[in-house]
mmCIF file of C-alpha atoms in Angstrom:
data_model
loop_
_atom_site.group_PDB
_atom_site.id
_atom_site.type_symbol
_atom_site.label_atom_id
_atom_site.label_comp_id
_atom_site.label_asym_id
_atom_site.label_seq_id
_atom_site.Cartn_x
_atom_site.Cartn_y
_atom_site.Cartn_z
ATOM 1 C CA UNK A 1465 -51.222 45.597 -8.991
ATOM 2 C CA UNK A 1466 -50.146 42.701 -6.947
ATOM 3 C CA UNK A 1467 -46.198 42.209 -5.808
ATOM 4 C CA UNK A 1468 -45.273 39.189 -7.431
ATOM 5 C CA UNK A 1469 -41.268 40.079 -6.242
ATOM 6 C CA UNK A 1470 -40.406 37.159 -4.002
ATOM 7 C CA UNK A 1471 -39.249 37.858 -0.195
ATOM 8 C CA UNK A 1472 -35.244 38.301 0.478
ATOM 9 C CA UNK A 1473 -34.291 35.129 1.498
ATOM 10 C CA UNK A 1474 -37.292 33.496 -0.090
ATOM 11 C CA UNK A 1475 -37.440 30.254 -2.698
ATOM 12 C CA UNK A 1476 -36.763 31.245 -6.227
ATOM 13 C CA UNK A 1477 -39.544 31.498 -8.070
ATOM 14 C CA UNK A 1478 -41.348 28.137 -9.559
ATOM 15 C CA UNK A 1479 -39.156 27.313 -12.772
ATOM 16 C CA UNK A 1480 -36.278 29.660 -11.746
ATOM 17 C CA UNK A 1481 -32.754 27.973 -12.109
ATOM 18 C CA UNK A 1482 -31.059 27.334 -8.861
ATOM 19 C CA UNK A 1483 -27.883 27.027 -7.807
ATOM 20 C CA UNK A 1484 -25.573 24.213 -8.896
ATOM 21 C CA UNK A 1485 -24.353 22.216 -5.173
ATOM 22 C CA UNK A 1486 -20.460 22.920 -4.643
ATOM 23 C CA UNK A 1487 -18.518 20.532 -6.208
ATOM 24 C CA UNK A 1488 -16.216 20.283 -3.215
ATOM 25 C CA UNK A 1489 -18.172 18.241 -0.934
ATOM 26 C CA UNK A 1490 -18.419 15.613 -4.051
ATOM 27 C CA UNK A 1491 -14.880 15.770 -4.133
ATOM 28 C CA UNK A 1492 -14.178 15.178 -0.607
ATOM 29 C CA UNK A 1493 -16.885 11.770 -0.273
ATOM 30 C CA UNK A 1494 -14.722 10.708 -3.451
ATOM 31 C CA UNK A 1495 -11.460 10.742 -1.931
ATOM 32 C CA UNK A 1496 -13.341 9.407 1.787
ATOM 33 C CA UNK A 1497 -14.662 6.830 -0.188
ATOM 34 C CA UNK A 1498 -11.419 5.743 -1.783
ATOM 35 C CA UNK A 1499 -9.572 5.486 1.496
ATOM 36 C CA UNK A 1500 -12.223 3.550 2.915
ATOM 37 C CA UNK A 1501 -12.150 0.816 -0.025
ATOM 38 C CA UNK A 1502 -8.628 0.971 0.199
ATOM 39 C CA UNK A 1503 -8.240 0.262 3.616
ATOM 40 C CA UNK A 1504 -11.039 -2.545 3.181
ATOM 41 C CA UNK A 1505 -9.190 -4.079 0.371
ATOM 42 C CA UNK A 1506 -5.820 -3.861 2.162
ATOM 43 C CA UNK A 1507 -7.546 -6.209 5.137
ATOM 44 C CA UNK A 1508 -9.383 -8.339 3.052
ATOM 45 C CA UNK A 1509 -6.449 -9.843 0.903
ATOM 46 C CA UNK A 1510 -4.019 -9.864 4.005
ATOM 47 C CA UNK A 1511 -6.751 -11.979 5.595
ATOM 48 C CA UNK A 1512 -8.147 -13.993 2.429
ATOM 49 C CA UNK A 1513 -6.039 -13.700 0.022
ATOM 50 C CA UNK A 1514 -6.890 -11.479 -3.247
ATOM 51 C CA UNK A 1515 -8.579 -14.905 -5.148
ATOM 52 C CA UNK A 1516 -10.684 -15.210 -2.416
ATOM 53 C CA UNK A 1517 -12.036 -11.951 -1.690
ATOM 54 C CA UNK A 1518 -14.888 -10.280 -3.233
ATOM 55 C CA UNK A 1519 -15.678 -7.310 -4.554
ATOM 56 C CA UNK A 1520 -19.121 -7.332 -2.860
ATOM 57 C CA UNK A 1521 -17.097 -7.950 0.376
ATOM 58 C CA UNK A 1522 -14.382 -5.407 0.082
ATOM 59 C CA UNK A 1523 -17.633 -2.563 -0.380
ATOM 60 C CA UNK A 1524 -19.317 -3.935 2.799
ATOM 61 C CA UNK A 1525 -16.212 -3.932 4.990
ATOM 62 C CA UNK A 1526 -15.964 -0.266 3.525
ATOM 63 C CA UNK A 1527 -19.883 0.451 3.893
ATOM 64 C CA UNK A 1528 -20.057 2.151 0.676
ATOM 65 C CA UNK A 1529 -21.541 0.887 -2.820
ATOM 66 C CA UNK A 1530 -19.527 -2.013 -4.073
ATOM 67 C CA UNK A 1531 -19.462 -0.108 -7.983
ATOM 68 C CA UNK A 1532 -17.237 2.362 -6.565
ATOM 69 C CA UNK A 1533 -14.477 0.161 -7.152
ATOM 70 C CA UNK A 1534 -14.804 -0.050 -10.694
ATOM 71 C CA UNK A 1535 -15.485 3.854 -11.483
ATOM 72 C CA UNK A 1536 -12.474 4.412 -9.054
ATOM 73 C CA UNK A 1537 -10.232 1.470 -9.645
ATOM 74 C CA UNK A 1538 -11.334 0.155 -12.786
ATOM 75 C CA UNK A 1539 -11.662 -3.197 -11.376
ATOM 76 C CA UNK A 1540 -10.065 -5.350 -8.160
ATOM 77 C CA UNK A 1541 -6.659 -5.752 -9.383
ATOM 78 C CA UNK A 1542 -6.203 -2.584 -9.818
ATOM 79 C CA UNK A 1543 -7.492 -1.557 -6.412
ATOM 80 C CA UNK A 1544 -4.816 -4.504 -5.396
ATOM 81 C CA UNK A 1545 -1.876 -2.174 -7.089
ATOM 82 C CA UNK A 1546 -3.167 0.578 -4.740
ATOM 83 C CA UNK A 1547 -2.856 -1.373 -1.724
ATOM 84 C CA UNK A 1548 0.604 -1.834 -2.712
ATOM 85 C CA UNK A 1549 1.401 1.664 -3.515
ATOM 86 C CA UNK A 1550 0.235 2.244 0.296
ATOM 87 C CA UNK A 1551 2.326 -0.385 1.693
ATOM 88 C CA UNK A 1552 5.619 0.282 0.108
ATOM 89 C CA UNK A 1553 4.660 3.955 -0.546
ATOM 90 C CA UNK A 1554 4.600 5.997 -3.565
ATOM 91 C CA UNK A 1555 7.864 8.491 -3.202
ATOM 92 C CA UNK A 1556 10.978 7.183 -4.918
ATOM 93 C CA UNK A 1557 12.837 4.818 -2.462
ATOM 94 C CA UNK A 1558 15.768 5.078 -1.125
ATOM 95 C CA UNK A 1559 17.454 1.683 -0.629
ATOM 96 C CA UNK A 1560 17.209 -0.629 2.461
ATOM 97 C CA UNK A 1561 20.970 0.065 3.545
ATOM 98 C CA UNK A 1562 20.049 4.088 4.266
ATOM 99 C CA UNK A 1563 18.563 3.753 8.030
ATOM 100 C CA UNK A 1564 16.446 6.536 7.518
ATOM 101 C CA UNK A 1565 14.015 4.809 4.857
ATOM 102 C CA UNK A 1566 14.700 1.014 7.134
ATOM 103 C CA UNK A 1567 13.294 2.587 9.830
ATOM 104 C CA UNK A 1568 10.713 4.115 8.221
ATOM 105 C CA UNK A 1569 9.634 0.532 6.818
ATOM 106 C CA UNK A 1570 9.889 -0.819 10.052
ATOM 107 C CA UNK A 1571 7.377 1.378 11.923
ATOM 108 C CA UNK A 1572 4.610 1.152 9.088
ATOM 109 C CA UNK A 1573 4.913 -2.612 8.825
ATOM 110 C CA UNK A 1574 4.726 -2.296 12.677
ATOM 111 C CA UNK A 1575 1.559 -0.308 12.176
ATOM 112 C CA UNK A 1576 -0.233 -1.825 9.569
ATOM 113 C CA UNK A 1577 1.397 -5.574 9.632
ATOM 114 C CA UNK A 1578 2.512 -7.004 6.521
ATOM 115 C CA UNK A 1579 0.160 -5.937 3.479
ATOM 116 C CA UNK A 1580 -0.681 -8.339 0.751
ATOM 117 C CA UNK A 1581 2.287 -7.170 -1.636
ATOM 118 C CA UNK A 1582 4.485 -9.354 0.429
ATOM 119 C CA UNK A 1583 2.594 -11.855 0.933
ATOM 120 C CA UNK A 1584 1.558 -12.022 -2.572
ATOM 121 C CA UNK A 1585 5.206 -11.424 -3.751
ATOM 122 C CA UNK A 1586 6.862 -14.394 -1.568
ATOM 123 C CA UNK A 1587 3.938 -17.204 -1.143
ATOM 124 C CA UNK A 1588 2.905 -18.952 -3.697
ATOM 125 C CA UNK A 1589 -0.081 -17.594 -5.394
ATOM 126 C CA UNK A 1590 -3.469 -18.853 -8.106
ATOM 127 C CA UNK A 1591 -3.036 -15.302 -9.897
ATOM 128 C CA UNK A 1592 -0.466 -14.882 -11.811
ATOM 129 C CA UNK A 1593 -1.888 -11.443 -12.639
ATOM 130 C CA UNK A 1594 -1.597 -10.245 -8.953
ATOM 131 C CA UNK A 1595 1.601 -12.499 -8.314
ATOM 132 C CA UNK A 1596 3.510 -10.787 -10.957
ATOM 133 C CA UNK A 1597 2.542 -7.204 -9.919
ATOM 134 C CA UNK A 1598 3.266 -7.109 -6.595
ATOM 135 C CA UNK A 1599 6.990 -8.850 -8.023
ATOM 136 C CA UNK A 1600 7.274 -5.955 -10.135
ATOM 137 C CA UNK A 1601 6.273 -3.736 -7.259
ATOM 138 C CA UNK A 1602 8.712 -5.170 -4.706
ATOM 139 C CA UNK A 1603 11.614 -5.465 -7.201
ATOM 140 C CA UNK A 1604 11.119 -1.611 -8.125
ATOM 141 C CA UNK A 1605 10.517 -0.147 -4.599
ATOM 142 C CA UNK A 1606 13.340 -2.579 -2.627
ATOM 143 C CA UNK A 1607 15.328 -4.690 -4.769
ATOM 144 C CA UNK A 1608 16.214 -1.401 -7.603
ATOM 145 C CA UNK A 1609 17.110 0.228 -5.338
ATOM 146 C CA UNK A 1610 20.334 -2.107 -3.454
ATOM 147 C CA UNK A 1611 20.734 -3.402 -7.093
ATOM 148 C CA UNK A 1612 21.748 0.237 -8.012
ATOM 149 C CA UNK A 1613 23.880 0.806 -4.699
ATOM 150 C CA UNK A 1614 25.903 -2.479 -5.437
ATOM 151 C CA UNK A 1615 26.558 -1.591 -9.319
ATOM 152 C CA UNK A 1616 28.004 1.793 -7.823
ATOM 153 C CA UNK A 1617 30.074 -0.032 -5.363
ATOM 154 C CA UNK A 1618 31.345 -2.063 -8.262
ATOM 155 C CA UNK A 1619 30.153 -5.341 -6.181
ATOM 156 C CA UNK A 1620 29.840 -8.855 -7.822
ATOM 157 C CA UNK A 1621 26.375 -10.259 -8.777
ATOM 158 C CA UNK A 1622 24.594 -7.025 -7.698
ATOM 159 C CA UNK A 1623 21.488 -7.997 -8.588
ATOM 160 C CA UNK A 1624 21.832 -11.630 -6.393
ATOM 161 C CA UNK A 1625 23.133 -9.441 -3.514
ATOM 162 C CA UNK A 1626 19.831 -7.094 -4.113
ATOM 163 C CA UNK A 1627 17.876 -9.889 -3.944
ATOM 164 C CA UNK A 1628 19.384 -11.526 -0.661
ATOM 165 C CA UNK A 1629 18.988 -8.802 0.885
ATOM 166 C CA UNK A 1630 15.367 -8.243 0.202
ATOM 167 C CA UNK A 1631 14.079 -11.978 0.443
ATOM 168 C CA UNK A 1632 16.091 -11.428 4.107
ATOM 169 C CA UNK A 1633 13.645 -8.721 4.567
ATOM 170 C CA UNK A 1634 10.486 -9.710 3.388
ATOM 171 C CA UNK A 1635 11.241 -13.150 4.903
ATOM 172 C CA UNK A 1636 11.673 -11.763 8.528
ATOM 173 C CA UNK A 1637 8.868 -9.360 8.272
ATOM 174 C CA UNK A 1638 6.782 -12.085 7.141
ATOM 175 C CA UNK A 1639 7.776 -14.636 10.223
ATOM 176 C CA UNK A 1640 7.544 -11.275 12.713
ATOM 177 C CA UNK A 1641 4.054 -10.603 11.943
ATOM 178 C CA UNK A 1642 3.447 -14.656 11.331
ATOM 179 C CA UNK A 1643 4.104 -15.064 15.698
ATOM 180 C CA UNK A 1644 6.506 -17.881 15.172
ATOM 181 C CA UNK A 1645 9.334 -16.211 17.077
ATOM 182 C CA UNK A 1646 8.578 -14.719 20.231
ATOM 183 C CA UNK A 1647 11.249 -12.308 20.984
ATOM 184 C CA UNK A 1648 10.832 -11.374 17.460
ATOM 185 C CA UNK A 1649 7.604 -10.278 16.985
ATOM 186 C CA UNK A 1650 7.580 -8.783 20.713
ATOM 187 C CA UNK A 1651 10.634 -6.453 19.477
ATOM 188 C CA UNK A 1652 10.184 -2.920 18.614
ATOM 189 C CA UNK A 1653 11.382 -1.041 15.649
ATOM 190 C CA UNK A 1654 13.852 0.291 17.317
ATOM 191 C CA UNK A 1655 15.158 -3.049 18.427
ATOM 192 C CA UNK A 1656 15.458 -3.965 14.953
ATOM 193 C CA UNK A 1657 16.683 -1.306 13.431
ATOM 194 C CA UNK A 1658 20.523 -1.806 14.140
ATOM 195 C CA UNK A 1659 20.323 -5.492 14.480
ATOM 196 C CA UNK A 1660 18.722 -5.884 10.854
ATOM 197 C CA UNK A 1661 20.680 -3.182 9.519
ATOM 198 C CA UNK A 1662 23.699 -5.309 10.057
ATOM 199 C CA UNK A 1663 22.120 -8.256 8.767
ATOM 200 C CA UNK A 1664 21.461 -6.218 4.919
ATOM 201 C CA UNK A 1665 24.856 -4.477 5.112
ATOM 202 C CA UNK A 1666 26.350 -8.645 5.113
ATOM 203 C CA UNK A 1667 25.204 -8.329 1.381
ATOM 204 C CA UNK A 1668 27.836 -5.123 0.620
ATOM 205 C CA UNK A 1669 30.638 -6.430 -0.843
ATOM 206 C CA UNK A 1670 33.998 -6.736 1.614
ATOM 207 C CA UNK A 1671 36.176 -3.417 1.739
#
């Protein structure tokens, strides 16, 4: 009778189920290939603008397949919204006046340069769409925030004072990264820090 028992380490036999491939590695290109979109995206519309960026462009900048932004996004606004949740981060915010989460703005604007949330927020915009989510964004992560500090410190207008205070912000991060003052966009974080820390805490109301 002839051995028909295959050889340890062999191929299973013709027919024979194999194993399924580890779901982890599909897991991993997944998330590689969202950060790679993201961080294409996040160029794209601080360079173009989101109207004028494509999704065919945003998948070659990221060198993967272009459909990946609708099975992971659902479309190119919502891939926008991510771009914000990156800039501004996704942990709840502390406001602008704590140093701790200023600084921590500072050095990832630094980093990165302004993202389109600002830009989108501040400048005026074709989409609406866009336009009013990265509002709602920046009013949620920045403005909520001093809005709720100056209601506790039973301030005037809190909301106006929020909103000084942030248009200050987004205003001076804007002109930093825009080169049209030198010593400002040559200064460090830590040169701001104390300088612009002063200029938010104006907005407090007088002791």
């Amino acid at each position: 009778m002839t051995d028909t028992t295959p050889e340890a380490g062999g191929s299973a036999p013709e027919g024979g189920s194999r194993p399924e491939p580890s779901p982890a590695p599909r897991r991993r290109d997944a998330a590689r290939s969202r950060e790679l979109l993201i961080r294409a995206a996040t160029e794209l519309f601080a360079e173009r603008g989101f109207d004028r960026t494509t999704i065919r462009e945003i998948g070659e900048r990221a060198g993967v397949d272009p459909a990946l932004i609708a099975r992971y996004f659902g479309g190119k606004t919502q891939l926008y919204l991510a771009t914000v949740r990156l800039e501004l981060g996704d942990t709840a915010p502390a406001d602008l006046l704590e140093e701790d989460r200023l600084r921590t703005l500072l050095e990832r604007l630094a980093q990165r340069g302004p993202g389109p949330s600002f830009q989108a927020a501040v400048l005026p915009g074709d989409n609406t769409e866009v336009q009013q989510a990265a509002r709602s964004f920046l009013h949620e992560r920045l403005v909520q925030p001093l809005h709720d500090r100056f209601t506790a410190e039973q301030a005037d207008r809190p909301r106006l004072r929020a909103e000084l205070a942030t248009a200050a912000f987004a205003g001076i991060v804007l002109a930093r990264a825009g080169g049209a003052f030198d010593e400002l966009t040559e200064a460090t974080p830590e040169d701001l820090l104390p300088l612009l820390h002063d200029l938010l805490a104006a907005a407090r109301p007088a002791r």
